[in-house]
């Protein structure tokens, strides 16, 4: 074999092996308002250093994708805006996991100004020469964003700079956005790179986003009961959103239904009518299944109405969330945790799953933890076993170590007065895959069955739904001072909206 083939084979092996053994690297999160990580691309981390220089280059992410390191007194090193300009080609499907990053793509790079007294970029526009921005001071970058093709003109980047003395803080971040919907919080559209990137049989718009100023800075919200002793949670399950709009499911009139717009119109109505204190997303926010494409572009659709109303929210992951997209599950949860009004946390890294966390709800008038909200990751698919190959088709479950962590953390809470007696806070647990107990016979009071709502799906015997564990473990841990989990909330069943009572034998 020739040397070129050996090198090629070695490279393919290296990519495959490094992909499977590579733990996702957490983007470091800086302090708001400080000049941090000027060599990292982290578009939701507040950053007040304006951009100094921008360029466009092609590269292959698998073999590294960076420009020669320069750093001088004026500006930091080149930082790559991590989404390709040519379109959302990333996919994660089974064996294709190794190829989740595009092989080759065109990317925007920038350098941040380090010194406060240097020239900075105050405006950026992606457009064609025919539609170049009006007004003085615009300069066209030599490197093309999208080369000329038969059906479209070349798209360039136009940049306007200002001297250090100008009052304008400047452009502090760029992002590439797929789809026509809401941009990332704090960002605005800075032009269309392509109006119709072909993805399967559909067309996707690819845009450039820019942020002026340091970005949205919202401190982590604190949850508190209302003075009347209530706390209202709105649960939103199984949105299944993608960059490309999915067809509506489970509706009478599929022909006239627009999945994103009609779902969001309904959610806006609920938010206005119910005025919840918290929104809980119980998994499968992203469609996965080869079509989510880019979590960063899709998520603003469903978080924007909450941010606009300043409503705190928590997510848990479903089985589909990490099936396709750019991020690993850890990166997904880090991204969700950085969004405004989010109470998401990646959780202890040693545990099964990502996003095992707790959130206290405090009493109305003092800082006693009155209730605890728990979020556990019920995983995606059951681990593949050589001895039981059929099991890979089943769902994962809440593992022993997650249950132990929950019990340990719950029992470590102080006993405080709650009304007439002293107890630890009772809890409410959010998971995606239903517990098997969701299919148990509800309690009865004479002829009256303690069940409300409707149930159209009854598949209660697949994968995680067979694994009893947490319900019994919590019940065993209960005593007079530890009420345990009082409410278990799940998603996953698209056509069920029921709630049943199971008395725990304390
Ligand atoms: C910006 O970067 C380009 C490409 O590397 C370079 O040609 C140009 O001189 C830089 N401009 C400044 C102001 O550093
Ligand atoms: C959804 O609504 C937006 C804004 O009103 C609109 O631009 C878009 O075309 C709508 N989507 C569909 C599929 O009609
Ligand atoms: C805090 O407030 C709650 C609810 O109003 C009350 O039950 C509890 O006794 C208070 N705790 C303290 C330490 O004041």
Coordinates of C-alpha atoms and ligand atoms in Angstrom, one line a residue:
X1 CA 0.0 0.0 0.0
X2 CA 1.2 3.5 -0.7
X3 CA 2.1 5.9 2.1
X4 CA -0.9 8.0 1.3
X5 CA -3.3 5.1 2.0
X6 CA -1.5 4.3 5.2
X7 CA -1.7 7.9 6.3
X8 CA -5.4 8.0 5.3
X9 CA -6.2 4.8 7.2
X10 CA -4.3 6.0 10.3
X11 CA -6.2 9.3 10.1
X12 CA -9.6 7.6 9.9
X13 CA -8.7 5.3 12.8
X14 CA -7.5 8.2 14.8
X15 CA -10.7 10.2 14.2
X16 CA -12.9 7.2 15.1
X17 CA -11.0 6.3 18.2
X18 CA -10.6 9.8 19.5
X19 CA -14.3 10.5 19.0
X20 CA -15.3 7.6 21.1
X21 CA -12.8 8.2 23.9
X22 CA -13.0 11.9 23.9
X23 CA -14.9 13.3 26.9
X24 CA -16.7 16.6 26.0
X25 CA -14.7 19.6 27.1
X26 CA -16.8 22.0 29.1
X27 CA -16.6 25.6 27.9
X28 CA -15.4 27.6 30.8
X29 CA -18.0 30.0 32.2
X30 CA -16.7 33.4 33.1
X31 CA -17.8 36.1 35.5
X32 CA -20.3 38.5 33.8
X33 CA -18.7 41.8 32.7
X34 CA -15.2 40.5 32.9
X35 CA -12.8 40.0 30.0
X36 CA -12.7 36.2 30.1
X37 CA -11.7 33.4 27.7
X38 CA -10.9 35.6 24.7
X39 CA -9.7 32.4 23.0
X40 CA -12.9 30.4 23.5
X41 CA -16.1 30.5 21.5
X42 CA -18.9 30.7 24.1
X43 CA -21.7 32.9 22.7
X44 CA -23.9 33.0 25.8
X45 CA -21.1 33.9 28.2
X46 CA -21.3 37.7 28.9
X47 CA -18.2 39.3 27.3
X48 CA -17.4 43.0 27.0
X49 CA -14.4 42.9 24.7
X50 CA -15.5 44.1 21.3
X51 CA -14.3 42.4 18.0
X52 CA -11.2 43.8 16.4
X53 CA -10.8 41.8 13.2
X54 CA -12.9 39.3 11.3
X55 CA -12.0 36.8 8.6
X56 CA -13.5 33.8 6.8
X57 CA -11.7 30.5 6.1
X58 CA -12.4 26.9 5.1
X59 CA -11.2 24.1 7.3
X60 CA -11.9 20.5 8.4
X61 CA -13.1 20.4 12.0
X62 CA -12.0 16.8 12.5
X63 CA -8.3 17.6 12.0
X64 CA -8.5 20.9 13.9
X65 CA -9.9 24.0 12.5
X66 CA -7.9 27.0 13.7
X67 CA -6.0 29.8 12.1
X68 CA -2.3 30.4 12.8
X69 CA -2.0 31.7 16.4
X70 CA -1.4 35.4 16.5
X71 CA -1.7 37.5 19.6
X72 CA -0.4 41.0 20.0
X73 CA -1.0 44.0 22.3
X74 CA -4.1 44.9 20.4
X75 CA -6.1 41.7 20.1
X76 CA -6.4 38.1 21.2
X77 CA -6.0 34.9 19.1
X78 CA -8.4 33.9 16.3
X79 CA -11.6 32.4 17.6
X80 CA -13.8 30.2 15.3
X81 CA -17.6 30.7 15.2
X82 CA -18.2 27.0 15.5
X83 CA -21.1 26.5 13.0
X84 CA -20.3 26.1 9.3
X85 CA -21.6 28.8 7.0
X86 CA -22.6 26.3 4.4
X87 CA -25.4 24.8 6.4
X88 CA -26.3 22.5 9.2
X89 CA -24.7 19.3 8.0
X90 CA -24.1 17.8 11.5
X91 CA -25.9 14.6 12.2
X92 CA -25.6 11.9 14.8
X93 CA -27.3 8.7 13.9
X94 CA -26.0 5.4 15.1
X95 CA -22.7 4.5 13.5
X96 CA -22.6 7.9 11.9
X97 CA -21.8 9.4 15.3
X98 CA -18.1 9.6 14.4
X99 CA -19.1 11.9 11.6
X100 CA -21.2 14.3 13.5
X101 CA -19.1 17.2 12.6
X102 CA -19.0 18.4 9.0
X103 CA -15.9 17.1 7.2
X104 CA -15.1 20.4 5.7
X105 CA -16.7 23.8 5.9
X106 CA -16.4 27.5 5.7
X107 CA -16.3 29.4 9.0
X108 CA -16.1 32.9 10.4
X109 CA -13.1 33.7 12.7
X110 CA -12.6 36.8 14.8
X111 CA -10.1 38.3 17.2
X112 CA -11.2 40.3 20.2
X113 CA -9.7 43.7 21.1
X114 CA -7.7 43.5 24.3
X115 CA -6.9 47.1 24.8
X116 CA -9.7 49.6 25.6
X117 CA -8.0 52.2 23.4
X118 CA -8.0 50.4 20.0
X119 CA -10.2 50.5 17.0
X120 CA -13.2 48.1 17.2
X121 CA -15.9 46.7 15.0
X122 CA -19.3 48.4 15.5
X123 CA -21.3 46.8 12.8
X124 CA -21.3 43.7 10.6
X125 CA -23.5 42.7 7.7
X126 CA -23.6 39.6 5.5
X127 CA -24.8 40.5 2.0
X128 CA -24.1 40.6 -1.7
X129 CA -22.3 43.4 -3.5
X130 CA -25.5 44.4 -5.2
X131 CA -27.2 44.9 -1.8
X132 CA -24.2 46.3 0.1
X133 CA -25.1 48.3 3.2
X134 CA -25.7 52.1 2.8
X135 CA -23.9 54.8 4.7
X136 CA -20.3 55.7 5.3
X137 CA -17.5 53.6 6.7
X138 CA -18.4 50.1 5.4
X139 CA -15.5 47.9 4.3
X140 CA -15.9 44.7 2.4
X141 CA -13.8 41.7 3.6
X142 CA -11.6 40.2 0.9
X143 CA -12.6 36.6 1.8
X144 CA -16.0 35.6 0.5
X145 CA -18.7 34.2 2.9
X146 CA -20.4 32.1 0.2
X147 CA -18.9 31.8 -3.2
X148 CA -20.8 32.7 -6.4
X149 CA -23.0 29.9 -7.8
X150 CA -25.3 29.6 -10.7
X151 CA -28.4 30.3 -8.6
X152 CA -27.0 33.0 -6.2
X153 CA -24.5 35.8 -6.1
X154 CA -21.4 35.7 -3.9
X155 CA -22.1 36.8 -0.3
X156 CA -19.6 39.0 1.5
X157 CA -19.0 40.3 5.0
X158 CA -19.1 44.1 5.4
X159 CA -17.6 45.6 8.5
X160 CA -17.8 49.1 10.0
X161 CA -15.2 50.1 12.6
X162 CA -14.9 53.0 15.0
X163 CA -12.0 54.5 16.8
X164 CA -11.5 53.9 20.6
X165 CA -13.0 57.4 21.3
X166 CA -16.5 56.5 19.9
X167 CA -19.2 55.9 22.5
X168 CA -20.4 52.7 20.8
X169 CA -19.3 49.6 22.8
X170 CA -19.2 47.6 19.5
X171 CA -20.0 44.1 18.4
X172 CA -19.0 41.6 21.1
X173 CA -20.2 38.3 19.5
X174 CA -21.2 36.6 16.3
X175 CA -23.2 33.5 15.7
X176 CA -24.4 31.4 12.7
X177 CA -28.1 30.6 12.8
X178 CA -30.1 28.0 10.9
X179 CA -33.8 28.5 10.2
X180 CA -36.1 31.5 10.0
X181 CA -37.0 31.7 13.7
X182 CA -36.0 33.6 16.8
X183 CA -32.3 34.3 17.3
X184 CA -30.4 33.6 20.5
X185 CA -31.3 36.0 23.3
X186 CA -29.4 39.3 23.1
X187 CA -28.5 38.7 19.4
X188 CA -29.9 40.3 16.2
X189 CA -29.8 39.3 12.6
X190 CA -26.8 40.7 10.6
X191 CA -27.8 39.4 7.2
X192 CA -28.6 36.3 5.2
X193 CA -25.7 34.0 4.2
X194 CA -28.0 31.8 2.1
X195 CA -31.8 32.0 1.9
X196 CA -32.1 28.4 0.7
X197 CA -29.5 25.9 1.9
X198 CA -30.8 22.5 0.7
X199 CA -31.3 20.0 3.5
X200 CA -32.9 16.8 2.3
X201 CA -35.9 18.0 0.3
X202 CA -36.4 21.2 2.2
X203 CA -34.6 24.6 2.2
X204 CA -33.1 26.2 5.3
X205 CA -32.1 29.8 5.7
X206 CA -28.6 30.4 7.1
X207 CA -28.0 33.8 8.8
X208 CA -25.3 35.6 10.6
X209 CA -26.2 37.0 14.1
X210 CA -24.4 39.7 16.0
X211 CA -24.5 40.9 19.6
X212 CA -23.9 44.5 20.7
X213 CA -22.8 45.0 24.2
X214 CA -21.9 42.4 26.9
X215 CA -25.0 40.2 26.4
X216 CA -28.0 39.3 28.5
X217 CA -27.1 39.0 32.2
X218 CA -29.7 37.6 34.4
X219 CA -28.9 36.2 37.8
X220 CA -30.1 32.8 38.6
X221 CA -33.7 33.1 39.8
X222 CA -34.8 32.1 43.3
X223 CA -38.1 30.2 43.6
X224 CA -40.5 31.2 46.3
X225 CA -44.0 30.4 47.3
X226 CA -46.6 33.1 46.8
X227 CA -48.0 34.8 49.9
X228 CA -51.2 32.7 49.5
X229 CA -49.1 29.6 49.9
X230 CA -49.4 28.4 46.2
X231 CA -46.7 27.8 43.6
X232 CA -47.8 27.1 40.0
X233 CA -45.8 24.9 37.6
X234 CA -46.6 24.6 33.9
X235 CA -45.3 21.4 32.4
X236 CA -44.4 21.3 28.7
X237 CA -43.6 17.9 27.4
X238 CA -42.2 16.6 24.1
X239 CA -41.9 19.7 21.9
X240 CA -39.8 17.7 19.4
X241 CA -38.5 20.9 17.7
X242 CA -36.0 21.0 14.8
X243 CA -34.4 23.6 12.6
X244 CA -36.8 22.3 9.9
X245 CA -40.4 22.5 10.9
X246 CA -41.7 19.0 11.6
X247 CA -45.2 18.0 10.4
X248 CA -47.8 18.2 13.1
X249 CA -48.5 14.9 14.9
X250 CA -51.6 13.7 16.7
X251 CA -53.9 16.5 15.4
X252 CA -57.2 16.3 13.6
X253 CA -56.2 18.6 10.7
X254 CA -52.6 18.0 9.7
X255 CA -53.0 19.9 6.5
X256 CA -53.5 23.4 8.0
X257 CA -51.4 22.8 11.1
X258 CA -48.0 24.6 11.5
X259 CA -46.1 22.8 14.2
X260 CA -43.8 25.5 15.5
X261 CA -46.2 28.5 15.2
X262 CA -49.3 26.7 16.5
X263 CA -47.5 25.0 19.3
X264 CA -46.0 28.3 20.4
X265 CA -49.3 30.2 20.1
X266 CA -50.8 27.6 22.4
X267 CA -47.9 27.9 24.9
X268 CA -48.1 31.8 24.9
X269 CA -51.9 31.4 25.7
X270 CA -51.1 29.1 28.6
X271 CA -48.4 31.4 29.9
X272 CA -50.8 34.3 29.9
X273 CA -53.7 32.5 31.3
X274 CA -51.9 30.6 34.1
X275 CA -49.0 33.0 34.9
X276 CA -46.9 30.1 36.2
X277 CA -44.1 30.6 38.7
X278 CA -42.0 27.9 36.8
X279 CA -42.1 26.1 33.6
X280 CA -40.8 22.5 33.5
X281 CA -39.8 21.0 30.2
X282 CA -39.9 17.2 30.7
X283 CA -37.8 16.0 27.8
X284 CA -37.6 15.6 24.0
X285 CA -37.4 19.3 23.5
X286 CA -35.4 18.5 20.4
X287 CA -36.7 16.1 17.9
X288 CA -33.4 14.2 17.4
X289 CA -34.1 11.5 14.8
X290 CA -31.7 13.1 12.3
X291 CA -33.5 16.4 12.2
X292 CA -32.7 18.7 15.1
X293 CA -29.5 19.8 13.3
X294 CA -28.6 22.6 15.7
X295 CA -29.7 23.0 19.3
X296 CA -28.5 26.6 19.4
X297 CA -30.7 27.7 16.5
X298 CA -33.8 25.8 17.7
X299 CA -33.9 26.5 21.4
X300 CA -34.7 30.2 21.2
X301 CA -38.1 29.4 19.8
X302 CA -39.3 27.8 23.0
X303 CA -37.3 29.8 25.6
X304 CA -38.0 33.3 24.2
X305 CA -41.6 33.5 25.5
X306 CA -40.3 32.6 29.0
X307 CA -37.4 35.1 28.9
X308 CA -39.8 37.8 27.7
X309 CA -42.1 37.1 30.7
X310 CA -39.1 36.6 33.1
X311 CA -40.4 33.1 34.0
X312 CA -37.8 30.7 35.5
X313 CA -37.7 27.2 33.8
X314 CA -36.0 23.8 34.2
X315 CA -35.4 21.1 31.6
X316 CA -34.8 17.3 31.8
X317 CA -33.6 15.3 28.9
X318 CA -35.7 12.8 27.0
X319 CA -34.6 9.8 24.9
X320 CA -34.5 11.9 21.6
X321 CA -32.7 15.1 22.7
X322 CA -29.2 14.0 21.8
X323 CA -29.9 11.9 18.8
X324 CA -28.9 14.6 16.3
X325 CA -27.3 17.9 16.6
X326 CA -23.9 19.5 17.3
X327 CA -23.7 19.1 21.1
X328 CA -23.1 16.2 23.4
X329 CA -25.6 15.7 26.2
X330 CA -23.3 17.6 28.6
X331 CA -22.8 20.5 26.2
X332 CA -26.5 20.6 25.6
X333 CA -27.2 21.0 29.4
X334 CA -24.4 23.5 29.7
X335 CA -26.0 25.5 26.9
X336 CA -29.5 25.3 28.5
X337 CA -27.9 26.4 31.9
X338 CA -26.5 29.5 30.3
X339 CA -29.8 30.8 29.0
X340 CA -31.6 33.5 30.9
X341 CA -34.1 32.4 33.7
X342 CA -32.8 28.8 33.4
X343 CA -32.3 26.8 36.6
X344 CA -30.7 23.9 34.7
X345 CA -27.6 22.3 35.9
X346 CA -25.3 19.6 34.5
X347 CA -25.3 17.9 37.9
X348 CA -22.7 15.5 39.4
X349 CA -20.5 14.1 36.5
X350 CA -20.0 10.8 38.3
X351 CA -23.7 9.9 38.0
X352 CA -25.5 8.2 35.2
X353 CA -27.2 10.8 33.0
X354 CA -26.8 14.5 32.5
X355 CA -28.9 17.1 34.3
X356 CA -29.5 15.4 37.7
X357 CA -30.1 18.4 39.9
X358 CA -32.3 19.9 42.5
X359 CA -33.9 23.3 42.9
X360 CA -35.3 24.6 46.3
X361 CA -38.6 26.5 46.5
X362 CA -38.4 28.8 49.5
X363 CA -41.3 29.8 51.8
X364 CA -43.0 33.0 51.0
X365 CA -41.7 35.1 53.9
X366 CA -38.5 33.4 55.1
X367 CA -35.6 31.4 53.7
X368 CA -36.8 28.0 54.7
X369 CA -36.7 25.5 51.9
X370 CA -40.4 24.6 51.7
X371 CA -40.3 22.1 48.8
X372 CA -37.5 20.7 46.6
X373 CA -37.8 20.2 42.9
X374 CA -35.7 17.2 41.6
X375 CA -34.7 16.6 38.0
X376 CA -33.3 13.2 36.9
X377 CA -32.1 12.1 33.5
X378 CA -33.9 8.8 32.5
X379 CA -31.4 8.5 29.7
X380 CA -32.0 7.6 26.1
X381 CA -31.7 4.0 25.0
X382 CA -30.7 1.0 27.1
X383 CA -27.0 0.2 27.0
X384 CA -26.1 -2.3 24.3
X385 CA -25.4 -5.8 25.6
X386 CA -23.7 -8.5 23.6
X387 CA -25.7 -11.1 25.5
X388 CA -29.0 -9.3 25.1
X389 CA -28.7 -7.5 21.7
X390 CA -32.5 -7.0 21.5
X391 CA -32.2 -4.7 24.6
X392 CA -30.7 -1.9 22.7
X393 CA -34.2 -1.2 21.3
X394 CA -35.4 -0.4 24.8
X395 CA -35.3 2.7 26.8
X396 CA -32.8 3.5 29.5
X397 CA -33.9 4.0 33.1
X398 CA -33.1 5.8 36.3
X399 CA -30.0 4.0 37.7
X400 CA -29.1 3.0 41.2
X401 CA -26.5 5.7 41.6
X402 CA -29.0 8.4 40.7
X403 CA -31.5 7.1 43.3
X404 CA -28.7 6.9 45.9
X405 CA -27.7 10.5 45.2
X406 CA -31.3 11.7 45.5
X407 CA -31.8 9.9 48.8
X408 CA -28.5 11.1 50.2
X409 CA -29.1 14.7 49.2
X410 CA -32.6 14.6 50.4
X411 CA -31.7 13.2 53.8
X412 CA -28.8 15.7 54.2
X413 CA -31.3 18.6 54.3
X414 CA -32.0 20.1 57.7
X415 CA -35.2 19.5 59.6
X416 CA -37.1 22.7 59.8
X417 CA -40.5 23.7 61.2
X418 CA -43.3 23.4 58.5
X419 CA -46.6 24.4 60.0
X420 CA -47.4 22.2 63.0
X421 CA -44.3 19.9 62.9
X422 CA -40.7 19.8 61.9
X423 CA -39.8 18.0 58.6
X424 CA -37.4 18.1 55.7
X425 CA -38.9 19.6 52.5
X426 CA -41.1 17.3 50.5
X427 CA -40.1 16.9 46.9
X428 CA -41.5 16.8 43.3
X429 CA -39.6 14.8 40.7
X430 CA -39.3 15.4 37.0
X431 CA -38.2 12.7 34.6
X432 CA -38.9 11.9 31.0
X433 CA -39.6 8.2 30.8
X434 CA -42.6 7.3 33.0
X435 CA -42.1 5.3 36.1
X436 CA -43.7 1.8 36.0
X437 CA -46.0 3.0 38.8
X438 CA -47.7 5.4 36.4
X439 CA -49.5 2.2 35.1
X440 CA -50.4 0.9 38.6
X441 CA -54.1 0.8 39.6
X442 CA -55.0 4.1 41.2
X443 CA -56.2 4.3 44.8
X444 CA -59.9 4.0 45.4
X445 CA -62.3 5.6 47.9
X446 CA -65.3 3.3 47.8
X447 CA -66.3 3.5 44.1
X448 CA -64.3 6.7 43.4
X449 CA -61.0 6.1 41.6
X450 CA -58.3 8.7 42.3
X451 CA -57.5 9.5 38.7
X452 CA -58.0 12.6 36.6
X453 CA -57.3 13.6 32.9
X454 CA -57.2 11.4 29.9
X455 CA -55.1 8.5 28.7
X456 CA -54.9 7.3 25.1
X457 CA -51.6 5.4 25.1
X458 CA -51.0 2.5 27.5
X459 CA -47.6 1.2 26.4
X460 CA -46.3 0.8 29.9
X461 CA -44.0 -2.1 29.4
X462 CA -40.9 -1.1 27.5
X463 CA -37.4 -0.5 28.7
X464 CA -37.2 2.0 31.5
X465 CA -40.9 1.7 32.1
X466 CA -40.2 -1.8 33.4
X467 CA -37.6 -0.8 35.9
X468 CA -39.1 -0.3 39.3
X469 CA -36.7 1.3 41.8
X470 CA -37.0 4.9 42.7
X471 CA -40.6 4.8 43.9
X472 CA -39.9 2.0 46.4
X473 CA -36.5 3.4 47.5
X474 CA -38.0 6.8 48.3
X475 CA -40.9 5.0 50.1
X476 CA -38.4 3.1 52.2
X477 CA -36.5 6.2 53.1
X478 CA -39.5 7.9 54.4
X479 CA -40.1 8.6 58.1
X480 CA -41.9 11.2 60.2
X481 CA -39.3 13.8 59.3
X482 CA -38.7 12.9 55.7
X483 CA -41.8 13.1 53.5
X484 CA -39.8 12.1 50.4
X485 CA -41.1 12.7 46.8
X486 CA -44.8 13.5 46.9
X487 CA -45.3 14.0 43.1
X488 CA -43.7 12.2 40.2
X489 CA -44.0 14.0 36.8
X490 CA -43.1 12.4 33.5
X491 CA -43.3 13.2 29.8
X492 CA -42.8 10.8 26.8
X493 CA -46.4 9.7 26.4
X494 CA -47.6 12.2 23.7
X495 CA -51.3 11.4 24.1
X496 CA -51.7 11.1 27.8
X497 CA -52.6 13.9 30.2
X498 CA -53.6 12.0 33.3
X499 CA -52.6 12.0 36.9
X500 CA -53.3 9.3 39.4
X501 CA -52.8 8.9 43.2
X502 CA -51.0 6.0 44.7
X503 CA -51.0 6.0 48.5
X504 CA -47.6 5.2 50.0
X505 CA -47.6 2.8 52.9
X506 CA -45.6 4.8 55.4
Ligands
LIG1 C1 -7.4 41.5 9.9 O1 -7.1 40.2 9.4 C2 -6.7 40.1 8.1 C3 -6.6 38.7 7.7 O2 -5.7 38.0 8.5 C4 -5.5 41.0 7.8 O3 -5.2 41.0 6.5 C5 -5.7 42.4 8.3 O4 -4.6 43.2 8.2 C6 -6.2 42.4 9.7 N1 -6.6 43.7 10.1 C7 -6.2 44.3 11.3 C8 -6.7 45.7 11.6 O5 -5.4 43.7 12.0
LIG2 C1 -44.8 31.3 11.6 O1 -44.9 32.7 12.0 C2 -43.9 33.5 11.5 C3 -44.1 34.9 12.1 O2 -45.4 35.2 12.3 C4 -43.9 33.6 10.0 O3 -42.9 34.4 9.5 C5 -43.8 32.2 9.4 O4 -43.9 32.2 8.1 C6 -44.8 31.2 10.1 N1 -44.5 29.9 9.7 C7 -45.2 29.2 8.9 C8 -44.8 27.8 8.6 O5 -46.2 29.7 8.4
LIG3 C1 -41.2 30.1 57.3 O1 -42.4 30.3 56.7 C2 -43.2 29.1 56.7 C3 -44.4 29.3 55.8 O2 -44.9 30.6 55.9 C4 -43.6 28.7 58.1 O3 -44.4 27.5 58.1 C5 -42.3 28.4 58.9 O4 -42.6 28.2 60.2 C6 -41.4 29.7 58.8 N1 -40.2 29.3 59.4 C7 -39.5 30.1 60.2 C8 -38.2 29.6 60.7 O5 -39.9 31.2 60.5

